[in-house]
Every structure is written in C-alpha cells, then in structure tokens.
Tab-separated table of C-alpha atoms and ligand atoms in Angstrom:
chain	number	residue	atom	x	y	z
K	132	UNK	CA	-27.838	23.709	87.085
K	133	UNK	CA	-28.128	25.734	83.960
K	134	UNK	CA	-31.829	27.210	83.457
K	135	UNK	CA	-33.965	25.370	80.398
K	136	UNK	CA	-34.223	26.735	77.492
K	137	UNK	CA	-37.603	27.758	77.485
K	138	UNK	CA	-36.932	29.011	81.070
K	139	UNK	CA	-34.164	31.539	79.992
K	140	UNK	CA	-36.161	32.986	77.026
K	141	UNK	CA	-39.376	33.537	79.689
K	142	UNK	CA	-36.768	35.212	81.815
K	143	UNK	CA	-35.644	37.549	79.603
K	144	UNK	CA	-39.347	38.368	77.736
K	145	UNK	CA	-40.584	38.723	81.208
K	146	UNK	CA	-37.676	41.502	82.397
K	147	UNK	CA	-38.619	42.993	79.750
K	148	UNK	CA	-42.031	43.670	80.111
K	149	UNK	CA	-41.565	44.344	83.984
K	150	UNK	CA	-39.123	46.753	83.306
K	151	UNK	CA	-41.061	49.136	80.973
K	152	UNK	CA	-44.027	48.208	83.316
K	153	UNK	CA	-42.134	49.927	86.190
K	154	UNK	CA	-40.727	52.843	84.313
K	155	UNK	CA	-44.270	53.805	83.252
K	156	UNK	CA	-46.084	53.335	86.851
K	157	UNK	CA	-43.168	53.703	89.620
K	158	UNK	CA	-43.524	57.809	89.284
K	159	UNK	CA	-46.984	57.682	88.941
K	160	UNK	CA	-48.013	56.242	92.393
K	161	UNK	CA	-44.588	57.828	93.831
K	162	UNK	CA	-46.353	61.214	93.565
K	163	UNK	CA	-49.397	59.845	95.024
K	164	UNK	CA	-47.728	57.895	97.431
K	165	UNK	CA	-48.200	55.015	97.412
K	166	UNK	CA	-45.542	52.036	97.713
K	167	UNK	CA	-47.765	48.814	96.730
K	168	UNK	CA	-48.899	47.832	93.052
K	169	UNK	CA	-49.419	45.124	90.386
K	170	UNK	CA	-46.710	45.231	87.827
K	171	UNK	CA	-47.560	41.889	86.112
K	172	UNK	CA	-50.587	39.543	85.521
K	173	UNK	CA	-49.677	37.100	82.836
K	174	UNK	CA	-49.252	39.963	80.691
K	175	UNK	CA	-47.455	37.380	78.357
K	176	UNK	CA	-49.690	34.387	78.159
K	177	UNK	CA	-46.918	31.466	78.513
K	178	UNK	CA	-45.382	32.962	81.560
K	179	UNK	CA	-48.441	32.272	84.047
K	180	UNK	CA	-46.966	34.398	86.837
K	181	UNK	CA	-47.895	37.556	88.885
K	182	UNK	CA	-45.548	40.069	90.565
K	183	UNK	CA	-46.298	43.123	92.958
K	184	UNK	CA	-44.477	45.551	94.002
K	185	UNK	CA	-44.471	46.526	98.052
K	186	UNK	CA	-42.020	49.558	99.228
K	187	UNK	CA	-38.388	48.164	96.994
K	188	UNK	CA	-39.261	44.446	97.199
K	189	UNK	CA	-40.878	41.744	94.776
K	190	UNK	CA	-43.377	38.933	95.528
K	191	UNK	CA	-43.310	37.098	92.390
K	192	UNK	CA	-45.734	34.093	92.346
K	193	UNK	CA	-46.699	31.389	89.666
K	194	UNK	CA	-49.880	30.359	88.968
K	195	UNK	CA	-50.635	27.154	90.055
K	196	UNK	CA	-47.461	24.725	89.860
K	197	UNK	CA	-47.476	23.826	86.203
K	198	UNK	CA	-44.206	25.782	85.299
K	199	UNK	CA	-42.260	24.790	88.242
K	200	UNK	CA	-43.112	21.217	87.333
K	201	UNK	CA	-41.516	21.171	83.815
K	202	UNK	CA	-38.595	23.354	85.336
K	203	UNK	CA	-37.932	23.264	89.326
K	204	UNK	CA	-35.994	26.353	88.745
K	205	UNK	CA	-38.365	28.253	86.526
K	206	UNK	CA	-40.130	30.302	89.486
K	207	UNK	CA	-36.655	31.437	91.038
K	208	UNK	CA	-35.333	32.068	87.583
K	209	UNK	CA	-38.337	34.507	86.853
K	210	UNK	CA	-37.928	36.115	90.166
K	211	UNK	CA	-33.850	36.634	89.271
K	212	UNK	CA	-34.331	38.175	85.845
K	213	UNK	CA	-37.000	40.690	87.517
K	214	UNK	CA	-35.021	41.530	90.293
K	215	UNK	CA	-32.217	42.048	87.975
K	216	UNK	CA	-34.095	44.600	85.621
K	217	UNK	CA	-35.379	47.071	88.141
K	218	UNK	CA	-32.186	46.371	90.309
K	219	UNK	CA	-34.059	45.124	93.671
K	220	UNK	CA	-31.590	43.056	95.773
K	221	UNK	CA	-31.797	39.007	95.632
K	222	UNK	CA	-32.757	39.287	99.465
K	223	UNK	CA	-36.516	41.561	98.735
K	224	UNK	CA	-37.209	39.046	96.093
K	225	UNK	CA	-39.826	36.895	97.971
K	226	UNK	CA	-41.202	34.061	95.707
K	227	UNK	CA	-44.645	32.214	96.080
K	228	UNK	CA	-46.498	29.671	94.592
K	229	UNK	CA	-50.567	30.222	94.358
K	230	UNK	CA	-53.310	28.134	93.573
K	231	UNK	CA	-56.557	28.905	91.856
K	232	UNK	CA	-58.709	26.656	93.663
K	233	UNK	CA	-59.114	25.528	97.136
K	234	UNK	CA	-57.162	22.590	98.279
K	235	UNK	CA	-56.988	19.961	100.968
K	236	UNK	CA	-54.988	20.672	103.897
K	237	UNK	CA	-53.026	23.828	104.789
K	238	UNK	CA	-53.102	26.892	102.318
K	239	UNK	CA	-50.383	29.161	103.426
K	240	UNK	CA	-47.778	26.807	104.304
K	241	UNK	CA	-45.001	29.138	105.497
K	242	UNK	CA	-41.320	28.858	104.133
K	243	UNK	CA	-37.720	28.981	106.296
K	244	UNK	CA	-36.589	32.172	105.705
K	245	UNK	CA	-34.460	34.836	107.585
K	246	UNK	CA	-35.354	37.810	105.168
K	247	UNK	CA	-36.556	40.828	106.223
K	248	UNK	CA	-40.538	40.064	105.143
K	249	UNK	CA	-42.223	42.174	107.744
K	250	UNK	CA	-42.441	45.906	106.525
K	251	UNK	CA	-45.212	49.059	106.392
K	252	UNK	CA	-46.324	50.024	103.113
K	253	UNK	CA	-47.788	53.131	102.222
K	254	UNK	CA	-51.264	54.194	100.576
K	255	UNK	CA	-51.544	57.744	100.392
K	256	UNK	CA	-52.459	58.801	103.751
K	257	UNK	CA	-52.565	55.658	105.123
K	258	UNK	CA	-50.133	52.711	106.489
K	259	UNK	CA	-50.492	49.028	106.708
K	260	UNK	CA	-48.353	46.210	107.875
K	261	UNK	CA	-47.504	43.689	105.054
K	262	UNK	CA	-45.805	40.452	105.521
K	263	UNK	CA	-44.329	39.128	102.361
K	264	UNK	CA	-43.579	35.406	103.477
K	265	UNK	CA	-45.332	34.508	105.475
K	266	UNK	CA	-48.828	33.777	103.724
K	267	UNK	CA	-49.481	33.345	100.132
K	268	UNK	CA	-51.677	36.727	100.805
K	269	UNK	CA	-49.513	39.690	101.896
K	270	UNK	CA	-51.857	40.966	104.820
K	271	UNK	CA	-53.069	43.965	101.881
K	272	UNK	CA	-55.142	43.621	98.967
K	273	UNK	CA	-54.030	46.321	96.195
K	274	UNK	CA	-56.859	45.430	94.119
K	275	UNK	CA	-59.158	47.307	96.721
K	276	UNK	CA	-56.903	50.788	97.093
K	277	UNK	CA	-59.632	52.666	94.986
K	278	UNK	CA	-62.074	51.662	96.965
K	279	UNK	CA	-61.056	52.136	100.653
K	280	UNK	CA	-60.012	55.661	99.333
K	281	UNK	CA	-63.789	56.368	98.774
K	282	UNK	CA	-64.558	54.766	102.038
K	283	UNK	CA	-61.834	57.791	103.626
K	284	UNK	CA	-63.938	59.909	101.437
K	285	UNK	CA	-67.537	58.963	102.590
K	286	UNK	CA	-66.998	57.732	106.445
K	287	UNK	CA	-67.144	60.993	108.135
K	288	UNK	CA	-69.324	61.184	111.510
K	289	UNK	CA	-70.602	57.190	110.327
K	290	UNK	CA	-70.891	53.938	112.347
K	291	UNK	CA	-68.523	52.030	110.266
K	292	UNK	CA	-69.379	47.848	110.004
K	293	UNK	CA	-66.143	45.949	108.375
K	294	UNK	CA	-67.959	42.022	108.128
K	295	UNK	CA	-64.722	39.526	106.955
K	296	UNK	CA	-62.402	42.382	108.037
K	297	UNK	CA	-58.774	40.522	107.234
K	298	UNK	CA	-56.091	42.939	108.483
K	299	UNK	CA	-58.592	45.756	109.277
K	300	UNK	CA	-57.547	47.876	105.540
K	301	UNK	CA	-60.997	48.827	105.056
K	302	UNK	CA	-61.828	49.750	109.190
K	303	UNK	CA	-58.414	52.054	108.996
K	304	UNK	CA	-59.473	53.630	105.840
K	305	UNK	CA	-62.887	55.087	107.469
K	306	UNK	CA	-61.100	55.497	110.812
K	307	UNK	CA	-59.060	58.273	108.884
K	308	UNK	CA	-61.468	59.286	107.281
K	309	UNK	CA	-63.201	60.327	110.414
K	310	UNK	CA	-66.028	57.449	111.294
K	311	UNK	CA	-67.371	57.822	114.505
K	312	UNK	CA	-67.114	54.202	115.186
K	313	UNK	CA	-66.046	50.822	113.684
K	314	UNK	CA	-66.761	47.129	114.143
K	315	UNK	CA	-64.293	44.508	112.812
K	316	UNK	CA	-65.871	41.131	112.413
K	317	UNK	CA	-63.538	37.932	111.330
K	318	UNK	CA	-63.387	34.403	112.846
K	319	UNK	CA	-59.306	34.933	113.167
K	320	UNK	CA	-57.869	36.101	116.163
K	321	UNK	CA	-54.636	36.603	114.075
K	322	UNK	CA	-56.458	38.855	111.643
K	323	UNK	CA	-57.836	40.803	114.720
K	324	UNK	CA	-54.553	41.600	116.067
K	325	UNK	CA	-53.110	42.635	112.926
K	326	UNK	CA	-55.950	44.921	112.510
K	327	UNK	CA	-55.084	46.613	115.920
K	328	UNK	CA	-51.624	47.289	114.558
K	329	UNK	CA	-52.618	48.646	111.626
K	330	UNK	CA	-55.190	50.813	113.665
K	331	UNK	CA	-51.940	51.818	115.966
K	332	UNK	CA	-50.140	52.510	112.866
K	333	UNK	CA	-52.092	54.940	111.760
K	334	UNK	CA	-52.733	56.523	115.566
K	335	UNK	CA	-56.497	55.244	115.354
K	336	UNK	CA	-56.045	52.665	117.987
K	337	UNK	CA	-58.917	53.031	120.841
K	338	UNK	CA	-62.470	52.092	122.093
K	339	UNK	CA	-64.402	53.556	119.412
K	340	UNK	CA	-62.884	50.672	117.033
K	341	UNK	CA	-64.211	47.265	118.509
K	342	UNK	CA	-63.087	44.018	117.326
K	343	UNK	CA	-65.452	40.876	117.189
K	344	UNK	CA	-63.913	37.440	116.809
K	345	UNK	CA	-67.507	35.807	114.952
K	346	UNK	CA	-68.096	34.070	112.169
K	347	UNK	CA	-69.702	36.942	110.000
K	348	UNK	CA	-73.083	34.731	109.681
K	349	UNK	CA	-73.299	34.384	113.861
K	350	UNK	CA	-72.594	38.321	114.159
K	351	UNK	CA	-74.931	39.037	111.764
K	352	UNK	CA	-78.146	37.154	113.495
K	353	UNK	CA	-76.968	38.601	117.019
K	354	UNK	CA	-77.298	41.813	115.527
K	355	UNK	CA	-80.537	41.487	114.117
K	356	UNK	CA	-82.046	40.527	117.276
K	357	UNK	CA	-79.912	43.220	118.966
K	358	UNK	CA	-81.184	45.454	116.371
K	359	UNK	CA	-77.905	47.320	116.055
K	360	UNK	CA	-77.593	49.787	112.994
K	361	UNK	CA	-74.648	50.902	110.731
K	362	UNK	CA	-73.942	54.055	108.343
K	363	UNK	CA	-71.623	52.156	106.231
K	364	UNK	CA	-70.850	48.726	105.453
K	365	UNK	CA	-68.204	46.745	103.742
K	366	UNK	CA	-68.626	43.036	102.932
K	367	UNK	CA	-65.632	41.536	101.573
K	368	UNK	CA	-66.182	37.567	101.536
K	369	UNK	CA	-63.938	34.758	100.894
K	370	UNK	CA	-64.924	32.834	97.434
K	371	UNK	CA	-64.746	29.792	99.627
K	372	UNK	CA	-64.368	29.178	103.375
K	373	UNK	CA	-64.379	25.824	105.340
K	374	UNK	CA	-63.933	25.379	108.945
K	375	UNK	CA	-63.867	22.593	111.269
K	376	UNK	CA	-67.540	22.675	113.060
K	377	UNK	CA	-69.426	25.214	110.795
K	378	UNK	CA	-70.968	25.624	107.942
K	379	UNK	CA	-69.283	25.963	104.887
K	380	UNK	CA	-69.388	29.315	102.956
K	381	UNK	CA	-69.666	29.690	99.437
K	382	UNK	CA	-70.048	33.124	98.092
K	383	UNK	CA	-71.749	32.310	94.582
K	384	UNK	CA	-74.008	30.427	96.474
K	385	UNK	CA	-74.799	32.331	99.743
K	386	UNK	CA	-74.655	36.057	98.555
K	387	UNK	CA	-78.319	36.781	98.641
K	388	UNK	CA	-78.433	35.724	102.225
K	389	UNK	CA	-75.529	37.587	102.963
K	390	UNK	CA	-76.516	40.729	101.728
K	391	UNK	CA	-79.709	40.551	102.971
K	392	UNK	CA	-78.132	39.730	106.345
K	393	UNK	CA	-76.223	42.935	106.112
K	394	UNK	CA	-78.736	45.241	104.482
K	395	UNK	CA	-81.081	44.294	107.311
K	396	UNK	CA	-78.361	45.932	110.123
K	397	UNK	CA	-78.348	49.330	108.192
K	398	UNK	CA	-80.061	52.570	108.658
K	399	UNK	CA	-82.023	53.337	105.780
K	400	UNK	CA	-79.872	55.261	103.494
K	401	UNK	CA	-77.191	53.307	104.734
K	402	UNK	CA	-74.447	51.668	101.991
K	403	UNK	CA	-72.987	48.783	101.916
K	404	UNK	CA	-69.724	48.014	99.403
K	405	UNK	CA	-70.124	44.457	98.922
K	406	UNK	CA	-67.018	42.746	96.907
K	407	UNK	CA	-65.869	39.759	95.470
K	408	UNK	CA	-62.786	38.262	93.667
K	409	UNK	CA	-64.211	34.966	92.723
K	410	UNK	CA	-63.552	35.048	89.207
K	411	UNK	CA	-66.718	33.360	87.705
K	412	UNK	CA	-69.328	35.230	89.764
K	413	UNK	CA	-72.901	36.130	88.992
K	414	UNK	CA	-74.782	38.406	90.796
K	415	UNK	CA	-78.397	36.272	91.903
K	416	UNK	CA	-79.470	40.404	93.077
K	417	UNK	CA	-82.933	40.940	91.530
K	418	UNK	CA	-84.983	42.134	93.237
K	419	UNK	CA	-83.052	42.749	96.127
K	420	UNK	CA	-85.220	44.795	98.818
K	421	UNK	CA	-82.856	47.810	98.916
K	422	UNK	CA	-82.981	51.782	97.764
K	423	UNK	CA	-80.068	51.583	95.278
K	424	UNK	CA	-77.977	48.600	93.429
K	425	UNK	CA	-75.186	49.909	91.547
K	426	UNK	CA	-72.097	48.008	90.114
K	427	UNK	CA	-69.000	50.251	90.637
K	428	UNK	CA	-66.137	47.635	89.428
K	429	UNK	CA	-64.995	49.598	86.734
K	430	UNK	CA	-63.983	52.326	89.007
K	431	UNK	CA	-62.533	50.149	92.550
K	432	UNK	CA	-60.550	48.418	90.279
K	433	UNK	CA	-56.939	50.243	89.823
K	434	UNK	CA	-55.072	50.926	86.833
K	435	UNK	CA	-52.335	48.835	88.184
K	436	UNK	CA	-54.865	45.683	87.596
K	437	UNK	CA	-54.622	44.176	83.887
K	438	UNK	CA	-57.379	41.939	85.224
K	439	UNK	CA	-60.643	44.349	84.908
K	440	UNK	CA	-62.252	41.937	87.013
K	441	UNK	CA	-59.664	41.666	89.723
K	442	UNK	CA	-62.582	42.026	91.961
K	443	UNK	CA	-66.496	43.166	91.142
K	444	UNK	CA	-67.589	45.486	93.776
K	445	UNK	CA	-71.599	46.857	94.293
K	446	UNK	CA	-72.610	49.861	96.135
K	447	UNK	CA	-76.229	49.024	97.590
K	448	UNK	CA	-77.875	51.449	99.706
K	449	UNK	CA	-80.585	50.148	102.118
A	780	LIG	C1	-60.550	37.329	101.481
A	780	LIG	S1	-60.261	37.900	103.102
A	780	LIG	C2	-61.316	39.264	103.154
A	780	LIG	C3	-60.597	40.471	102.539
A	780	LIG	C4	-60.660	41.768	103.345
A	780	LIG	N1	-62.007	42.275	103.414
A	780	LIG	C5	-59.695	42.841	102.815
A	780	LIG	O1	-59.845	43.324	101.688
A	780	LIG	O2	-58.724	43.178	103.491
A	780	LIG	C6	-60.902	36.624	104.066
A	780	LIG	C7	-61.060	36.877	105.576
A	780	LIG	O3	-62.299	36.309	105.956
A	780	LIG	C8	-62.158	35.636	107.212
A	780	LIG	N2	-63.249	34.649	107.271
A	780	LIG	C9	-63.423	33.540	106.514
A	780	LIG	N3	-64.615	32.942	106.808
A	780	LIG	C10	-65.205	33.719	107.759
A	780	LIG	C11	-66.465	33.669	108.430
A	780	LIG	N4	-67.356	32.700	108.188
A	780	LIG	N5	-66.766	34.656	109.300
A	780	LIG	C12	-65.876	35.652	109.555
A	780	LIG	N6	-64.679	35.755	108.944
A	780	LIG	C13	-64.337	34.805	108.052
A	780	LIG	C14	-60.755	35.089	107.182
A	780	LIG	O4	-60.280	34.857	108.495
A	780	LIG	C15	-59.999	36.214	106.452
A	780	LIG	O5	-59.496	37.146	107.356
C-alpha cells in the first residue's frame, strides 16, 4: 500500500529533525555513558509522536491513536523513515502506541514479536534491564537520570526507602552509591523481581536490599506503628492507580497524605525526593510540617527532555 500523502511528508520532516537531533546528542551522552535518551517529543506539532533511544534501537510511539486512525500505516511509516536516517536496522525499531489517559481494561497489551526486546542499557555507572516490547513503559524512566545520579551522590552510609519502586532504578542508584540499606515497596511481584536483577546487575544483590510486595499506603501505616526510620526517601507515584479490592489512588488528590505518610517514617533531617509526571499537577504543600520544601524540577529534568515538565520533582527534608 503506498503511504498517504500527508504520511510521506511527516516521514521525511520527522527524519529530519531526528537526524540532526542525534548528531547533536549521540556524542554527548556517549562520553558520559550513557545509552538511553529522548530524541523526539512532538518537536513538530502535527507529528504527535515520541521516540527514545536505548543502546542502537528505537521505540517510536504515537500519541494516542489519532494518526494511525487517518493512516493505519502512519506509525510504522514514522518508525521506517527514522530508522532509515540514523541507519538502525528494521528489526531494533520497536513501535508503540500510548495513551494519555487511563483506560478500561488492560494497559500494556503485549504484541507477537520474535525481536530481540530484552537488553541492558547503560547510565553512567550504572546498568538496568529494559524491555522494549513488552510494556508500553520500557522498565526505565530517562526522565529521572538526573535525579537518581544525585541520589548515587547523597546515599552514602543512609537507610535508603524506594515507596512505588517499579524496576528498582532509584534503590540501585543509592545501592552504588553506597546506602547502607534499602527497602523496595510496590504491589507487583513482577516489578520486585526485576528490581533484583537490576540489583544483580549491578553486583548489589543481597540482604541489606529488602523487597516488600505492599501497597505503598499499607507499608506506610505498618511502619508508623513499627516506628521504622529512613535517611532518604524517594516517592515516585503513579498519576492514577486502580486495583481490584483497594482503594483507588489519585496523586493530585492524595499527595498531602502521602507525603505526610512518608515524612512521618524519616529521621529528622531526613529527605525525601517526591516526583510526579502527571502533567496538570498542583502542589496542595502549604504548610506542610517539614524542615525544607524545595522544587528542584528544573534541574532532575534532562536536557534530552523538550518537555520541561517531563516530571516535577520536590526535595523536602523532614
Ligand atoms: C509510575 S511507576 C513508578 C516509577 C518508578 N518510581 C521509577 O521511576 O522507576 C508505577 C509503579 O507503582 C506501582 N504501584 C501502583 N500502585 C501502587 C500502590 N498502591 N502501592 C505500591 N505500588 C504501586 C506499580 O506496580 C508500578 O511499579
């Protein structure tokens, strides 16, 4: 079938842009090391799409389905003409299809494939275990590399509290950087396991780093009545979460609580890096009951990100 028209001009403005994109970054994080970045965010307004780069291979996703549903071919056309410019082979070109709000029924359906999708990227010092098919998210969120360096930076000698851990990115980053300790807290045993690889991956793997299978609100009420105290906190929420027999979570709307929650199981002095990527939050912080509230976005997100707001990330110190 021969692309639309519309779908052929995109293709080639979108190379385009990529291309210089890649020129201008690809020796930049080579010399740091590190083998996953942004290298589009609807950069060009009428192609809604985003691509990333991870180690030689291309997710390239579309925004919602509006382009694929004026041209079934569009994404896989975009994903050709990129591949094309900065000469990655058709099989690392791994396309996806995202959605900006929640939906009903499964999220991350997962597509037949027999590409290689499983692979370890690099991030200076550390390594992490992506997969590129199999979920809509890759296993690693580049938005956050800035900050789990300052985590490496800040860890050493601390009890380190990871609360909506995901793949563990955060817990490995203050393993390295030489916590003492390190609780990972997520209501997926899959998560938990992939965080023990990437713990083994980076020769961190033993009983210092505990894993808790909890939903985050749960661990943090056992703890208060446990009355068990952390150094260092990170608090990464889902902008939504629902789950068959408990509560739902919404992080515009339960923040305060969660913070609190957290603040309340850290020694004073303690910090906590609490971060979102819902793209319409408002901080509901005054008058928070904590030493320190400072906004650090600007800095945690990379230059990589187009998107200033990619995330907005607070350092509060109890
Ligand atoms: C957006 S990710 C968090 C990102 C992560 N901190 C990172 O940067 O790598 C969402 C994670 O929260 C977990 N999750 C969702 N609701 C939860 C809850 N109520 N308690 C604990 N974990 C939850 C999911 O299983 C998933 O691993």
């Amino acid at each position: 079938m021969r692309p639309m028209p519309d779908t052929g001009r995109q293709a080639a403005m979108l190379a385009n842009r990529v291309g210089k994109t890649f020129r201008v970054l690809q020796p930049l994080f080579e010399r740091r090391g590190v083998g996953a970045y942004r290298l589009y965010d609807r950069d060009i307004p009428e192609v809604r799409a985003v691509i990333d780069w991870y180690e030689g291979h291309l997710v390239v996703a579309e925004y919602e389905r509006q382009q694929t549903a004026a041209d079934p071919g569009w994404l896989a056309a975009m994903g050709q003409a990129v591949a094309g410019a900065l000469q990655v082979p058709p099989e690392r070109v791994h396309l996806k299809r995202r959605r900006t709000r929640p939906a009903q029924g499964p999220r991350y359906p997962r597509p037949a494939t027999n590409k290689q999708s499983r692979l370890i990227v690099r991030e200076g010092p550390l390594r992490f275990w992506v997969d590129l098919d199999g979920h809509l998210d890759t296993g690693l969120f580049a938005d956050h590399r800035e900050t789990r360096a300052r985590l490496r930076g800040e860890a050493h000698g601390s009890t380190f509290l990871n609360l909506f851990g995901y793949t563990g990115s955060f817990t490995c980053a203050a393993g390295l950087g030489g916590a003492r300790s390190t609780v990972t807290v997520d209501t997926s045993q899959t998560y938990l396991r992939w965080t023990q690889h990437n713990l083994e991956l980076n020769g961190l793997w033993g009983p210092q780093h505990e894993l808790v299978r909890a939903d985050v609100r749960d661990f943090l009420q056992r703890g208060a009545r446990a009355q068990r105290r952390f150094d260092l906190c990170v608090l990464d929420p889902p902008s939504f979460s629902s789950r068959e027999g408990s509560p739902g979570f919404d992080v515009q709307r339960d923040q305060r609580a969660l913070i609190e929650g957290t603040l309340a199981l850290l020694k004073p002095g303690g910090a906590l890096y609490f971060s979102t990527n819902h793209q319409r939050f408002e901080p509901r912080l005054d008058q928070l009951r904590a030493a320190e509230l400072r906004e650090i976005t600007a800095e945690t997100v990379p230059l990589d990100y187009r998107n200033r707001r990619a995330h907005r990330c607070f350092r509060i110190v109890a």
